[in-house]
Amino acid sequence: MMISDGLLNQLWEAHKLPHRNASSVVVTEHRVAAMFDAEWMHRFQLNDLVFDMEPRLAHCGIDCFTLARTLELPVRYTFSPPRRKTQADFSGSESIHVRDVAGLLIWLEKLGFAVEPAELVARVKPQLNAKRYLTDSEMFVHLYETQRGRSEVILDAQDGGSPVRDEVLTTFHGYRLEVRLNSEGRCVSLRARGARHRASRKPKPFDYKCPECKQTYSKGDRDAGILHRRYHNKWMAVVRPGPNPKFSALSTATGVVQVDSESPLWLRQAMYDRALHFARELHFDFAQWDVEEKDGPDRCVGFLFASEDGSTIAGACAFRWREAQNSSPAWALQWMWLAPPYRRRGILTRHWQSFIARFGAFQLERPLSAAMRAFASRRGISEIEDDGGDPVAR
Ligand SMILES: [Zn+2]
């Protein structure tokens, strides 16, 4: 994180001062209890609390509100409630919420300072249980016990110049500070590691394109990996489909299952999944099938092709009723897609005559896939009709 050159050097100067034991635990406990009840702390109260724990920060002229603002913790005006109905003047003062004070103390501890956030954390944490969202300070509090002493914080100075030498300092409670200094001896970068910090042995996540589903994701990142796996499995279930008992029960003798706007959702979804693959392969950015298709079966009919044994969805195609201005209304084969293992196995040939019987001399809408072009040419269908329109089935 970037902070001002001045503040970074104040923090470093404070670390170089000898550490002395701060105020007693009992005093801190009393003070924390009182401020927790008041919920908001004024500048002088916050400074008193922090400087009692870490006098070195006061000695180097650090102001805790400046630290809060550096961390983007909200500083707000708070007011005493009006005492009289007619009261017209109110004087407020800048304050910070007690939960953000906890966040600030935890951050100072991560930087190796001898502050004591535990007392406040213990009071704030039970308040977080019912919350749906947590702020950054509340996240610090929530993770405090498990992450204490394990952190690594890196601060860099804005316009700090180039480092010429390094210094290392170990605090009395085992935090390791590594600083980089410029030619004038000013600190340009400070790294603070907790006494229990262990460098992660896991390699850094990197962008990776899956050779199978072609999705690019951050490999090595757990959440990205889970999302990819979910997508990958859905994708592969269409590309390398396995037996589907529900489909098997429907495909029977004809080897196709008709799907239209009145079909069950899972069949409309199966059509959509295959339309999506067609779109990807031909580099469209949209699928030509909608799970919530508006056109009824008189204007839009899809088919799911079965494998030879009828058990598996091998692919799909869709016909639409077209009413173009310059040609007579007719059905058109809008798209067709087969899973790679079922290509060049005569599936379309098997159904071609029954499609012609049902839809007449339907058009083959372009763009045609390479397989469809090859199929059309084998049947003597030219890719563009004499009038320049889409090829017509025969
Ligand atoms: Zn994949």
mmCIF file of N, CA, C and O in Angstrom, residues 177-272:
data_model
loop_
_atom_site.group_PDB
_atom_site.id
_atom_site.type_symbol
_atom_site.label_atom_id
_atom_site.label_comp_id
_atom_site.label_asym_id
_atom_site.label_seq_id
_atom_site.Cartn_x
_atom_site.Cartn_y
_atom_site.Cartn_z
ATOM 1 N N LEU A 177 11.041 -6.427 10.619
ATOM 2 C CA LEU A 177 10.835 -5.265 9.755
ATOM 3 C C LEU A 177 11.995 -5.160 8.778
ATOM 4 O O LEU A 177 13.157 -5.177 9.195
ATOM 5 N N GLU A 178 11.688 -5.076 7.523
ATOM 6 C CA GLU A 178 12.725 -4.872 6.509
ATOM 7 C C GLU A 178 12.428 -3.539 5.837
ATOM 8 O O GLU A 178 11.326 -3.348 5.336
ATOM 9 N N VAL A 179 13.397 -2.656 5.860
ATOM 10 C CA VAL A 179 13.163 -1.359 5.230
ATOM 11 C C VAL A 179 14.188 -1.121 4.130
ATOM 12 O O VAL A 179 15.304 -1.643 4.169
ATOM 13 N N ARG A 180 13.781 -0.335 3.167
ATOM 14 C CA ARG A 180 14.678 0.075 2.096
ATOM 15 C C ARG A 180 14.831 1.590 2.205
ATOM 16 O O ARG A 180 13.841 2.308 2.339
ATOM 17 N N LEU A 181 16.081 2.023 2.164
ATOM 18 C CA LEU A 181 16.365 3.445 2.375
ATOM 19 C C LEU A 181 16.971 4.053 1.117
ATOM 20 O O LEU A 181 17.710 3.381 0.387
ATOM 21 N N ASN A 182 16.650 5.332 0.879
ATOM 22 C CA ASN A 182 17.249 6.002 -0.284
ATOM 23 C C ASN A 182 18.584 6.648 0.103
ATOM 24 O O ASN A 182 19.042 6.507 1.247
ATOM 25 N N SER A 183 19.169 7.361 -0.823
ATOM 26 C CA SER A 183 20.530 7.883 -0.585
ATOM 27 C C SER A 183 20.561 8.896 0.556
ATOM 28 O O SER A 183 21.603 9.133 1.170
ATOM 29 N N GLU A 184 19.390 9.503 0.872
ATOM 30 C CA GLU A 184 19.352 10.453 2.003
ATOM 31 C C GLU A 184 19.024 9.760 3.316
ATOM 32 O O GLU A 184 18.820 10.415 4.339
ATOM 33 N N GLY A 185 18.933 8.438 3.275
ATOM 34 C CA GLY A 185 18.635 7.695 4.504
ATOM 35 C C GLY A 185 17.156 7.659 4.845
ATOM 36 O O GLY A 185 16.769 7.227 5.928
ATOM 37 N N ARG A 186 16.301 8.126 3.900
ATOM 38 C CA ARG A 186 14.857 8.088 4.183
ATOM 39 C C ARG A 186 14.269 6.761 3.729
ATOM 40 O O ARG A 186 14.674 6.190 2.710
ATOM 41 N N CYS A 187 13.316 6.306 4.502
ATOM 42 C CA CYS A 187 12.683 5.019 4.220
ATOM 43 C C CYS A 187 11.756 5.146 3.012
ATOM 44 O O CYS A 187 10.906 6.042 2.960
ATOM 45 N N VAL A 188 11.922 4.286 2.017
ATOM 46 C CA VAL A 188 11.034 4.321 0.849
ATOM 47 C C VAL A 188 10.099 3.107 0.822
ATOM 48 O O VAL A 188 9.100 3.100 0.104
ATOM 49 N N SER A 189 10.429 2.103 1.600
ATOM 50 C CA SER A 189 9.583 0.915 1.631
ATOM 51 C C SER A 189 9.788 0.186 2.954
ATOM 52 O O SER A 189 10.918 0.074 3.434
ATOM 53 N N LEU A 190 8.685 -0.263 3.544
ATOM 54 C CA LEU A 190 8.770 -0.986 4.816
ATOM 55 C C LEU A 190 7.929 -2.246 4.711
ATOM 56 O O LEU A 190 6.778 -2.193 4.295
ATOM 57 N N ARG A 191 8.549 -3.371 5.053
ATOM 58 C CA ARG A 191 7.812 -4.635 5.063
ATOM 59 C C ARG A 191 7.809 -5.157 6.494
ATOM 60 O O ARG A 191 8.881 -5.280 7.101
ATOM 61 N N ALA A 192 6.611 -5.414 7.029
ATOM 62 C CA ALA A 192 6.499 -5.914 8.408
ATOM 63 C C ALA A 192 5.889 -7.307 8.364
ATOM 64 O O ALA A 192 4.816 -7.504 7.782
ATOM 65 N N ARG A 193 6.581 -8.260 8.956
ATOM 66 C CA ARG A 193 6.077 -9.633 8.993
ATOM 67 C C ARG A 193 5.858 -10.064 10.432
ATOM 68 O O ARG A 193 6.733 -9.863 11.269
ATOM 69 N N GLY A 194 4.721 -10.676 10.675
ATOM 70 C CA GLY A 194 4.409 -11.171 12.007
ATOM 71 C C GLY A 194 5.355 -12.283 12.404
ATOM 72 O O GLY A 194 5.974 -12.933 11.558
ATOM 73 N N ALA A 195 5.451 -12.515 13.733
ATOM 74 C CA ALA A 195 6.369 -13.529 14.241
ATOM 75 C C ALA A 195 6.003 -14.915 13.732
ATOM 76 O O ALA A 195 6.848 -15.797 13.638
ATOM 77 N N ARG A 196 4.723 -15.126 13.403
ATOM 78 C CA ARG A 196 4.305 -16.447 12.932
ATOM 79 C C ARG A 196 4.085 -16.468 11.414
ATOM 80 O O ARG A 196 3.468 -17.388 10.884
ATOM 81 N N HIS A 197 4.546 -15.425 10.732
ATOM 82 C CA HIS A 197 4.349 -15.364 9.284
ATOM 83 C C HIS A 197 5.149 -16.461 8.581
ATOM 84 O O HIS A 197 6.304 -16.686 8.874
ATOM 85 N N ARG A 198 4.490 -17.163 7.670
ATOM 86 C CA ARG A 198 5.201 -18.143 6.843
ATOM 87 C C ARG A 198 4.940 -17.777 5.393
ATOM 88 O O ARG A 198 3.784 -17.623 5.009
ATOM 89 N N ALA A 199 6.007 -17.661 4.624
ATOM 90 C CA ALA A 199 5.824 -17.360 3.202
ATOM 91 C C ALA A 199 5.045 -18.516 2.569
ATOM 92 O O ALA A 199 5.327 -19.674 2.845
ATOM 93 N N SER A 200 4.054 -18.164 1.781
ATOM 94 C CA SER A 200 3.242 -19.193 1.143
ATOM 95 C C SER A 200 4.105 -20.000 0.179
ATOM 96 O O SER A 200 4.866 -19.445 -0.601
ATOM 97 N N ARG A 201 3.983 -21.323 0.284
ATOM 98 C CA ARG A 201 4.772 -22.168 -0.618
ATOM 99 C C ARG A 201 4.022 -22.438 -1.924
ATOM 100 O O ARG A 201 4.555 -23.004 -2.849
ATOM 101 N N LYS A 202 2.733 -22.020 -1.906
ATOM 102 C CA LYS A 202 1.950 -22.240 -3.127
ATOM 103 C C LYS A 202 2.398 -21.274 -4.216
ATOM 104 O O LYS A 202 2.659 -20.100 -3.941
ATOM 105 N N PRO A 203 2.506 -21.728 -5.466
ATOM 106 C CA PRO A 203 2.865 -20.801 -6.532
ATOM 107 C C PRO A 203 1.775 -19.748 -6.727
ATOM 108 O O PRO A 203 0.612 -19.998 -6.419
ATOM 109 N N LYS A 204 2.158 -18.602 -7.229
ATOM 110 C CA LYS A 204 1.205 -17.525 -7.483
ATOM 111 C C LYS A 204 0.223 -17.929 -8.582
ATOM 112 O O LYS A 204 0.625 -18.549 -9.563
ATOM 113 N N PRO A 205 -1.076 -17.579 -8.443
ATOM 114 C CA PRO A 205 -2.038 -17.894 -9.515
ATOM 115 C C PRO A 205 -1.645 -17.195 -10.819
ATOM 116 O O PRO A 205 -1.046 -16.122 -10.795
ATOM 117 N N PHE A 206 -1.929 -17.845 -11.927
ATOM 118 C CA PHE A 206 -1.638 -17.242 -13.236
ATOM 119 C C PHE A 206 -2.799 -17.519 -14.195
ATOM 120 O O PHE A 206 -3.554 -18.477 -13.995
ATOM 121 N N ASP A 207 -2.926 -16.660 -15.200
ATOM 122 C CA ASP A 207 -4.004 -16.830 -16.186
ATOM 123 C C ASP A 207 -3.731 -18.067 -17.029
ATOM 124 O O ASP A 207 -2.630 -18.245 -17.543
ATOM 125 N N TYR A 208 -4.745 -18.882 -17.170
ATOM 126 C CA TYR A 208 -4.576 -20.154 -17.854
ATOM 127 C C TYR A 208 -5.807 -20.415 -18.704
ATOM 128 O O TYR A 208 -6.938 -20.243 -18.236
ATOM 129 N N LYS A 209 -5.582 -20.809 -19.962
ATOM 130 C CA LYS A 209 -6.718 -21.132 -20.834
ATOM 131 C C LYS A 209 -6.874 -22.646 -20.878
ATOM 132 O O LYS A 209 -5.952 -23.353 -21.310
ATOM 133 N N CYS A 210 -8.010 -23.130 -20.439
ATOM 134 C CA CYS A 210 -8.255 -24.576 -20.419
ATOM 135 C C CYS A 210 -8.317 -25.079 -21.861
ATOM 136 O O CYS A 210 -9.080 -24.558 -22.663
ATOM 137 N N PRO A 211 -7.498 -26.083 -22.207
ATOM 138 C CA PRO A 211 -7.477 -26.543 -23.592
ATOM 139 C C PRO A 211 -8.798 -27.208 -24.004
ATOM 140 O O PRO A 211 -9.093 -27.290 -25.192
ATOM 141 N N GLU A 212 -9.589 -27.657 -23.055
ATOM 142 C CA GLU A 212 -10.830 -28.340 -23.403
ATOM 143 C C GLU A 212 -12.012 -27.382 -23.522
ATOM 144 O O GLU A 212 -12.642 -27.299 -24.554
ATOM 145 N N CYS A 213 -12.318 -26.654 -22.447
ATOM 146 C CA CYS A 213 -13.499 -25.776 -22.508
ATOM 147 C C CYS A 213 -13.144 -24.373 -22.983
ATOM 148 O O CYS A 213 -14.016 -23.553 -23.188
ATOM 149 N N LYS A 214 -11.848 -24.090 -23.152
ATOM 150 C CA LYS A 214 -11.348 -22.806 -23.682
ATOM 151 C C LYS A 214 -11.591 -21.617 -22.749
ATOM 152 O O LYS A 214 -11.432 -20.478 -23.130
ATOM 153 N N GLN A 215 -12.005 -21.892 -21.514
ATOM 154 C CA GLN A 215 -12.191 -20.786 -20.585
ATOM 155 C C GLN A 215 -10.842 -20.363 -20.006
ATOM 156 O O GLN A 215 -10.025 -21.216 -19.669
ATOM 157 N N THR A 216 -10.644 -19.030 -19.902
ATOM 158 C CA THR A 216 -9.430 -18.538 -19.253
ATOM 159 C C THR A 216 -9.757 -18.215 -17.807
ATOM 160 O O THR A 216 -10.735 -17.520 -17.541
ATOM 161 N N TYR A 217 -8.977 -18.741 -16.879
ATOM 162 C CA TYR A 217 -9.228 -18.489 -15.461
ATOM 163 C C TYR A 217 -7.905 -18.404 -14.726
ATOM 164 O O TYR A 217 -6.849 -18.702 -15.277
ATOM 165 N N SER A 218 -7.992 -17.980 -13.471
ATOM 166 C CA SER A 218 -6.793 -17.777 -12.672
ATOM 167 C C SER A 218 -6.416 -19.101 -12.014
ATOM 168 O O SER A 218 -6.946 -19.462 -10.973
ATOM 169 N N LYS A 219 -5.486 -19.838 -12.623
ATOM 170 C CA LYS A 219 -5.102 -21.161 -12.116
ATOM 171 C C LYS A 219 -4.285 -20.992 -10.842
ATOM 172 O O LYS A 219 -3.355 -20.190 -10.797
ATOM 173 N N GLY A 220 -4.657 -21.751 -9.824
ATOM 174 C CA GLY A 220 -3.983 -21.622 -8.540
ATOM 175 C C GLY A 220 -4.837 -20.869 -7.539
ATOM 176 O O GLY A 220 -4.589 -20.918 -6.345
ATOM 177 N N ASP A 221 -5.875 -20.170 -8.031
ATOM 178 C CA ASP A 221 -6.801 -19.473 -7.147
ATOM 179 C C ASP A 221 -7.970 -20.410 -6.880
ATOM 180 O O ASP A 221 -8.615 -20.883 -7.811
ATOM 181 N N ARG A 222 -8.222 -20.691 -5.598
ATOM 182 C CA ARG A 222 -9.179 -21.733 -5.239
ATOM 183 C C ARG A 222 -10.586 -21.436 -5.782
ATOM 184 O O ARG A 222 -11.208 -22.290 -6.406
ATOM 185 N N ASP A 223 -11.077 -20.203 -5.553
ATOM 186 C CA ASP A 223 -12.438 -19.875 -5.975
ATOM 187 C C ASP A 223 -12.571 -19.909 -7.497
ATOM 188 O O ASP A 223 -13.556 -20.405 -8.032
ATOM 189 N N ALA A 224 -11.548 -19.382 -8.194
ATOM 190 C CA ALA A 224 -11.583 -19.397 -9.662
ATOM 191 C C ALA A 224 -11.579 -20.841 -10.161
ATOM 192 O O ALA A 224 -12.251 -21.179 -11.134
ATOM 193 N N GLY A 225 -10.830 -21.703 -9.443
ATOM 194 C CA GLY A 225 -10.763 -23.115 -9.814
ATOM 195 C C GLY A 225 -12.119 -23.800 -9.674
ATOM 196 O O GLY A 225 -12.518 -24.575 -10.528
ATOM 197 N N ILE A 226 -12.827 -23.474 -8.604
ATOM 198 C CA ILE A 226 -14.153 -24.079 -8.371
ATOM 199 C C ILE A 226 -15.123 -23.624 -9.470
ATOM 200 O O ILE A 226 -15.855 -24.439 -10.039
ATOM 201 N N LEU A 227 -15.089 -22.317 -9.784
ATOM 202 C CA LEU A 227 -15.988 -21.793 -10.825
ATOM 203 C C LEU A 227 -15.670 -22.420 -12.178
ATOM 204 O O LEU A 227 -16.573 -22.794 -12.931
ATOM 205 N N HIS A 228 -14.371 -22.563 -12.481
ATOM 206 C CA HIS A 228 -13.989 -23.169 -13.754
ATOM 207 C C HIS A 228 -14.470 -24.620 -13.825
ATOM 208 O O HIS A 228 -15.014 -25.041 -14.824
ATOM 209 N N ARG A 229 -14.265 -25.361 -12.743
ATOM 210 C CA ARG A 229 -14.637 -26.788 -12.733
ATOM 211 C C ARG A 229 -16.138 -26.945 -13.014
ATOM 212 O O ARG A 229 -16.562 -27.790 -13.788
ATOM 213 N N ARG A 230 -16.928 -26.065 -12.396
ATOM 214 C CA ARG A 230 -18.384 -26.105 -12.585
ATOM 215 C C ARG A 230 -18.718 -25.860 -14.061
ATOM 216 O O ARG A 230 -19.498 -26.580 -14.672
ATOM 217 N N TYR A 231 -18.109 -24.807 -14.629
ATOM 218 C CA TYR A 231 -18.330 -24.457 -16.036
ATOM 219 C C TYR A 231 -17.829 -25.578 -16.938
ATOM 220 O O TYR A 231 -18.494 -25.993 -17.889
ATOM 221 N N HIS A 232 -16.646 -26.081 -16.609
ATOM 222 C CA HIS A 232 -15.987 -27.109 -17.412
ATOM 223 C C HIS A 232 -16.868 -28.376 -17.507
ATOM 224 O O HIS A 232 -17.067 -28.924 -18.587
ATOM 225 N N ASN A 233 -17.399 -28.798 -16.356
ATOM 226 C CA ASN A 233 -18.214 -30.013 -16.350
ATOM 227 C C ASN A 233 -19.470 -29.845 -17.194
ATOM 228 O O ASN A 233 -19.872 -30.753 -17.927
ATOM 229 N N LYS A 234 -20.100 -28.669 -17.096
ATOM 230 C CA LYS A 234 -21.302 -28.388 -17.898
ATOM 231 C C LYS A 234 -20.946 -28.406 -19.378
ATOM 232 O O LYS A 234 -21.667 -28.945 -20.205
ATOM 233 N N TRP A 235 -19.808 -27.781 -19.677
ATOM 234 C CA TRP A 235 -19.356 -27.673 -21.060
ATOM 235 C C TRP A 235 -19.058 -29.061 -21.637
ATOM 236 O O TRP A 235 -19.509 -29.418 -22.720
ATOM 237 N N MET A 236 -18.306 -29.849 -20.879
ATOM 238 C CA MET A 236 -17.894 -31.168 -21.369
ATOM 239 C C MET A 236 -19.071 -32.138 -21.468
ATOM 240 O O MET A 236 -19.064 -33.057 -22.292
ATOM 241 N N ALA A 237 -20.105 -31.919 -20.635
ATOM 242 C CA ALA A 237 -21.281 -32.799 -20.697
ATOM 243 C C ALA A 237 -21.996 -32.654 -22.040
ATOM 244 O O ALA A 237 -22.725 -33.548 -22.467
ATOM 245 N N VAL A 238 -21.759 -31.527 -22.724
ATOM 246 C CA VAL A 238 -22.367 -31.311 -24.040
ATOM 247 C C VAL A 238 -21.423 -31.779 -25.149
ATOM 248 O O VAL A 238 -21.840 -32.406 -26.119
ATOM 249 N N VAL A 239 -20.122 -31.511 -24.966
ATOM 250 C CA VAL A 239 -19.134 -31.859 -25.996
ATOM 251 C C VAL A 239 -18.863 -33.368 -26.032
ATOM 252 O O VAL A 239 -18.709 -33.953 -27.101
ATOM 253 N N ARG A 240 -18.760 -33.970 -24.849
ATOM 254 C CA ARG A 240 -18.571 -35.432 -24.768
ATOM 255 C C ARG A 240 -19.708 -36.008 -23.932
ATOM 256 O O ARG A 240 -19.508 -36.415 -22.789
ATOM 257 N N PRO A 241 -20.900 -36.036 -24.522
ATOM 258 C CA PRO A 241 -22.071 -36.398 -23.726
ATOM 259 C C PRO A 241 -22.070 -37.874 -23.339
ATOM 260 O O PRO A 241 -21.531 -38.714 -24.063
ATOM 261 N N GLY A 242 -22.655 -38.157 -22.206
ATOM 262 C CA GLY A 242 -22.827 -39.534 -21.753
ATOM 263 C C GLY A 242 -24.300 -39.901 -21.814
ATOM 264 O O GLY A 242 -25.143 -39.050 -22.104
ATOM 265 N N PRO A 243 -24.623 -41.175 -21.551
ATOM 266 C CA PRO A 243 -26.011 -41.623 -21.587
ATOM 267 C C PRO A 243 -26.899 -40.802 -20.647
ATOM 268 O O PRO A 243 -26.465 -40.413 -19.573
ATOM 269 N N ASN A 244 -28.104 -40.519 -21.100
ATOM 270 C CA ASN A 244 -29.056 -39.727 -20.341
ATOM 271 C C ASN A 244 -30.378 -40.504 -20.305
ATOM 272 O O ASN A 244 -31.082 -40.565 -21.309
ATOM 273 N N PRO A 245 -30.690 -41.144 -19.165
ATOM 274 C CA PRO A 245 -31.868 -42.028 -19.099
ATOM 275 C C PRO A 245 -33.180 -41.325 -19.462
ATOM 276 O O PRO A 245 -34.037 -41.912 -20.128
ATOM 277 N N LYS A 246 -33.299 -40.043 -19.054
ATOM 278 C CA LYS A 246 -34.534 -39.295 -19.363
ATOM 279 C C LYS A 246 -34.686 -39.142 -20.877
ATOM 280 O O LYS A 246 -35.768 -39.292 -21.436
ATOM 281 N N PHE A 247 -33.551 -38.833 -21.531
ATOM 282 C CA PHE A 247 -33.571 -38.646 -22.975
ATOM 283 C C PHE A 247 -33.789 -39.982 -23.673
ATOM 284 O O PHE A 247 -34.562 -40.091 -24.628
ATOM 285 N N SER A 248 -33.121 -40.992 -23.164
ATOM 286 C CA SER A 248 -33.216 -42.335 -23.726
ATOM 287 C C SER A 248 -34.673 -42.803 -23.782
ATOM 288 O O SER A 248 -35.121 -43.419 -24.756
ATOM 289 N N ALA A 249 -35.438 -42.452 -22.753
ATOM 290 C CA ALA A 249 -36.841 -42.867 -22.688
ATOM 291 C C ALA A 249 -37.678 -42.202 -23.771
ATOM 292 O O ALA A 249 -38.726 -42.715 -24.171
ATOM 293 N N LEU A 250 -37.209 -41.018 -24.264
ATOM 294 C CA LEU A 250 -37.991 -40.265 -25.259
ATOM 295 C C LEU A 250 -37.583 -40.558 -26.693
ATOM 296 O O LEU A 250 -38.392 -40.447 -27.611
ATOM 297 N N SER A 251 -36.306 -40.906 -26.914
ATOM 298 C CA SER A 251 -35.788 -40.901 -28.288
ATOM 299 C C SER A 251 -36.311 -42.080 -29.126
ATOM 300 O O SER A 251 -36.408 -41.975 -30.332
ATOM 301 N N THR A 252 -36.646 -43.180 -28.505
ATOM 302 C CA THR A 252 -37.281 -44.354 -29.136
ATOM 303 C C THR A 252 -36.804 -44.644 -30.559
ATOM 304 O O THR A 252 -35.634 -44.532 -30.863
ATOM 305 N N ALA A 253 -37.751 -44.966 -31.454
ATOM 306 C CA ALA A 253 -37.381 -45.503 -32.763
ATOM 307 C C ALA A 253 -36.870 -44.442 -33.736
ATOM 308 O O ALA A 253 -35.987 -44.707 -34.546
ATOM 309 N N THR A 254 -37.403 -43.211 -33.668
ATOM 310 C CA THR A 254 -37.076 -42.211 -34.691
ATOM 311 C C THR A 254 -35.658 -41.666 -34.549
ATOM 312 O O THR A 254 -35.092 -41.150 -35.498
ATOM 313 N N GLY A 255 -35.099 -41.699 -33.342
ATOM 314 C CA GLY A 255 -33.745 -41.189 -33.145
ATOM 315 C C GLY A 255 -33.665 -39.680 -33.014
ATOM 316 O O GLY A 255 -32.573 -39.126 -32.968
ATOM 317 N N VAL A 256 -34.824 -38.995 -32.967
ATOM 318 C CA VAL A 256 -34.820 -37.552 -32.664
ATOM 319 C C VAL A 256 -35.935 -37.253 -31.672
ATOM 320 O O VAL A 256 -36.921 -37.982 -31.595
ATOM 321 N N VAL A 257 -35.742 -36.170 -30.935
ATOM 322 C CA VAL A 257 -36.789 -35.709 -30.016
ATOM 323 C C VAL A 257 -37.108 -34.267 -30.380
ATOM 324 O O VAL A 257 -36.214 -33.426 -30.439
ATOM 325 N N GLN A 258 -38.378 -34.011 -30.682
ATOM 326 C CA GLN A 258 -38.754 -32.634 -31.020
ATOM 327 C C GLN A 258 -38.808 -31.783 -29.748
ATOM 328 O O GLN A 258 -39.279 -32.228 -28.711
ATOM 329 N N VAL A 259 -38.318 -30.538 -29.875
ATOM 330 C CA VAL A 259 -38.355 -29.595 -28.750
ATOM 331 C C VAL A 259 -38.930 -28.287 -29.268
ATOM 332 O O VAL A 259 -38.522 -27.795 -30.326
ATOM 333 N N ASP A 260 -39.910 -27.736 -28.569
ATOM 334 C CA ASP A 260 -40.435 -26.412 -28.939
ATOM 335 C C ASP A 260 -40.804 -25.674 -27.663
ATOM 336 O O ASP A 260 -40.499 -26.137 -26.555
ATOM 337 N N SER A 261 -41.466 -24.526 -27.814
ATOM 338 C CA SER A 261 -41.734 -23.676 -26.642
ATOM 339 C C SER A 261 -42.614 -24.370 -25.614
ATOM 340 O O SER A 261 -42.707 -23.922 -24.474
ATOM 341 N N GLU A 262 -43.283 -25.459 -26.034
ATOM 342 C CA GLU A 262 -44.167 -26.147 -25.082
ATOM 343 C C GLU A 262 -43.482 -27.341 -24.397
ATOM 344 O O GLU A 262 -44.100 -28.017 -23.567
ATOM 345 N N SER A 263 -42.228 -27.601 -24.721
ATOM 346 C CA SER A 263 -41.516 -28.758 -24.145
ATOM 347 C C SER A 263 -41.079 -28.471 -22.706
ATOM 348 O O SER A 263 -40.969 -27.308 -22.310
ATOM 349 N N PRO A 264 -40.782 -29.530 -21.953
ATOM 350 C CA PRO A 264 -40.255 -29.330 -20.590
ATOM 351 C C PRO A 264 -38.943 -28.544 -20.612
ATOM 352 O O PRO A 264 -38.195 -28.596 -21.601
ATOM 353 N N LEU A 265 -38.680 -27.868 -19.506
ATOM 354 C CA LEU A 265 -37.510 -26.981 -19.411
ATOM 355 C C LEU A 265 -36.195 -27.696 -19.726
ATOM 356 O O LEU A 265 -35.344 -27.156 -20.415
ATOM 357 N N TRP A 266 -36.008 -28.913 -19.229
ATOM 358 C CA TRP A 266 -34.700 -29.570 -19.402
ATOM 359 C C TRP A 266 -34.401 -29.809 -20.882
ATOM 360 O O TRP A 266 -33.255 -29.749 -21.314
ATOM 361 N N LEU A 267 -35.439 -30.033 -21.694
ATOM 362 C CA LEU A 267 -35.225 -30.211 -23.139
ATOM 363 C C LEU A 267 -34.897 -28.875 -23.802
ATOM 364 O O LEU A 267 -34.004 -28.798 -24.650
ATOM 365 N N ARG A 268 -35.606 -27.808 -23.377
ATOM 366 C CA ARG A 268 -35.308 -26.477 -23.949
ATOM 367 C C ARG A 268 -33.895 -26.050 -23.547
ATOM 368 O O ARG A 268 -33.179 -25.424 -24.320
ATOM 369 N N GLN A 269 -33.512 -26.410 -22.332
ATOM 370 C CA GLN A 269 -32.158 -26.085 -21.867
ATOM 371 C C GLN A 269 -31.112 -26.872 -22.671
ATOM 372 O O GLN A 269 -30.071 -26.327 -23.059
ATOM 373 N N ALA A 270 -31.412 -28.134 -22.963
ATOM 374 C CA ALA A 270 -30.474 -28.960 -23.746
ATOM 375 C C ALA A 270 -30.297 -28.362 -25.141
ATOM 376 O O ALA A 270 -29.193 -28.373 -25.704
ATOM 377 N N MET A 271 -31.372 -27.820 -25.705
ATOM 378 C CA MET A 271 -31.271 -27.140 -27.012
ATOM 379 C C MET A 271 -30.367 -25.912 -26.895
ATOM 380 O O MET A 271 -29.483 -25.690 -27.727
ATOM 381 N N TYR A 272 -30.610 -25.129 -25.849
ATOM 382 C CA TYR A 272 -29.829 -23.898 -25.664
ATOM 383 C C TYR A 272 -28.335 -24.209 -25.524
ATOM 384 O O TYR A 272 -27.496 -23.554 -26.141
#
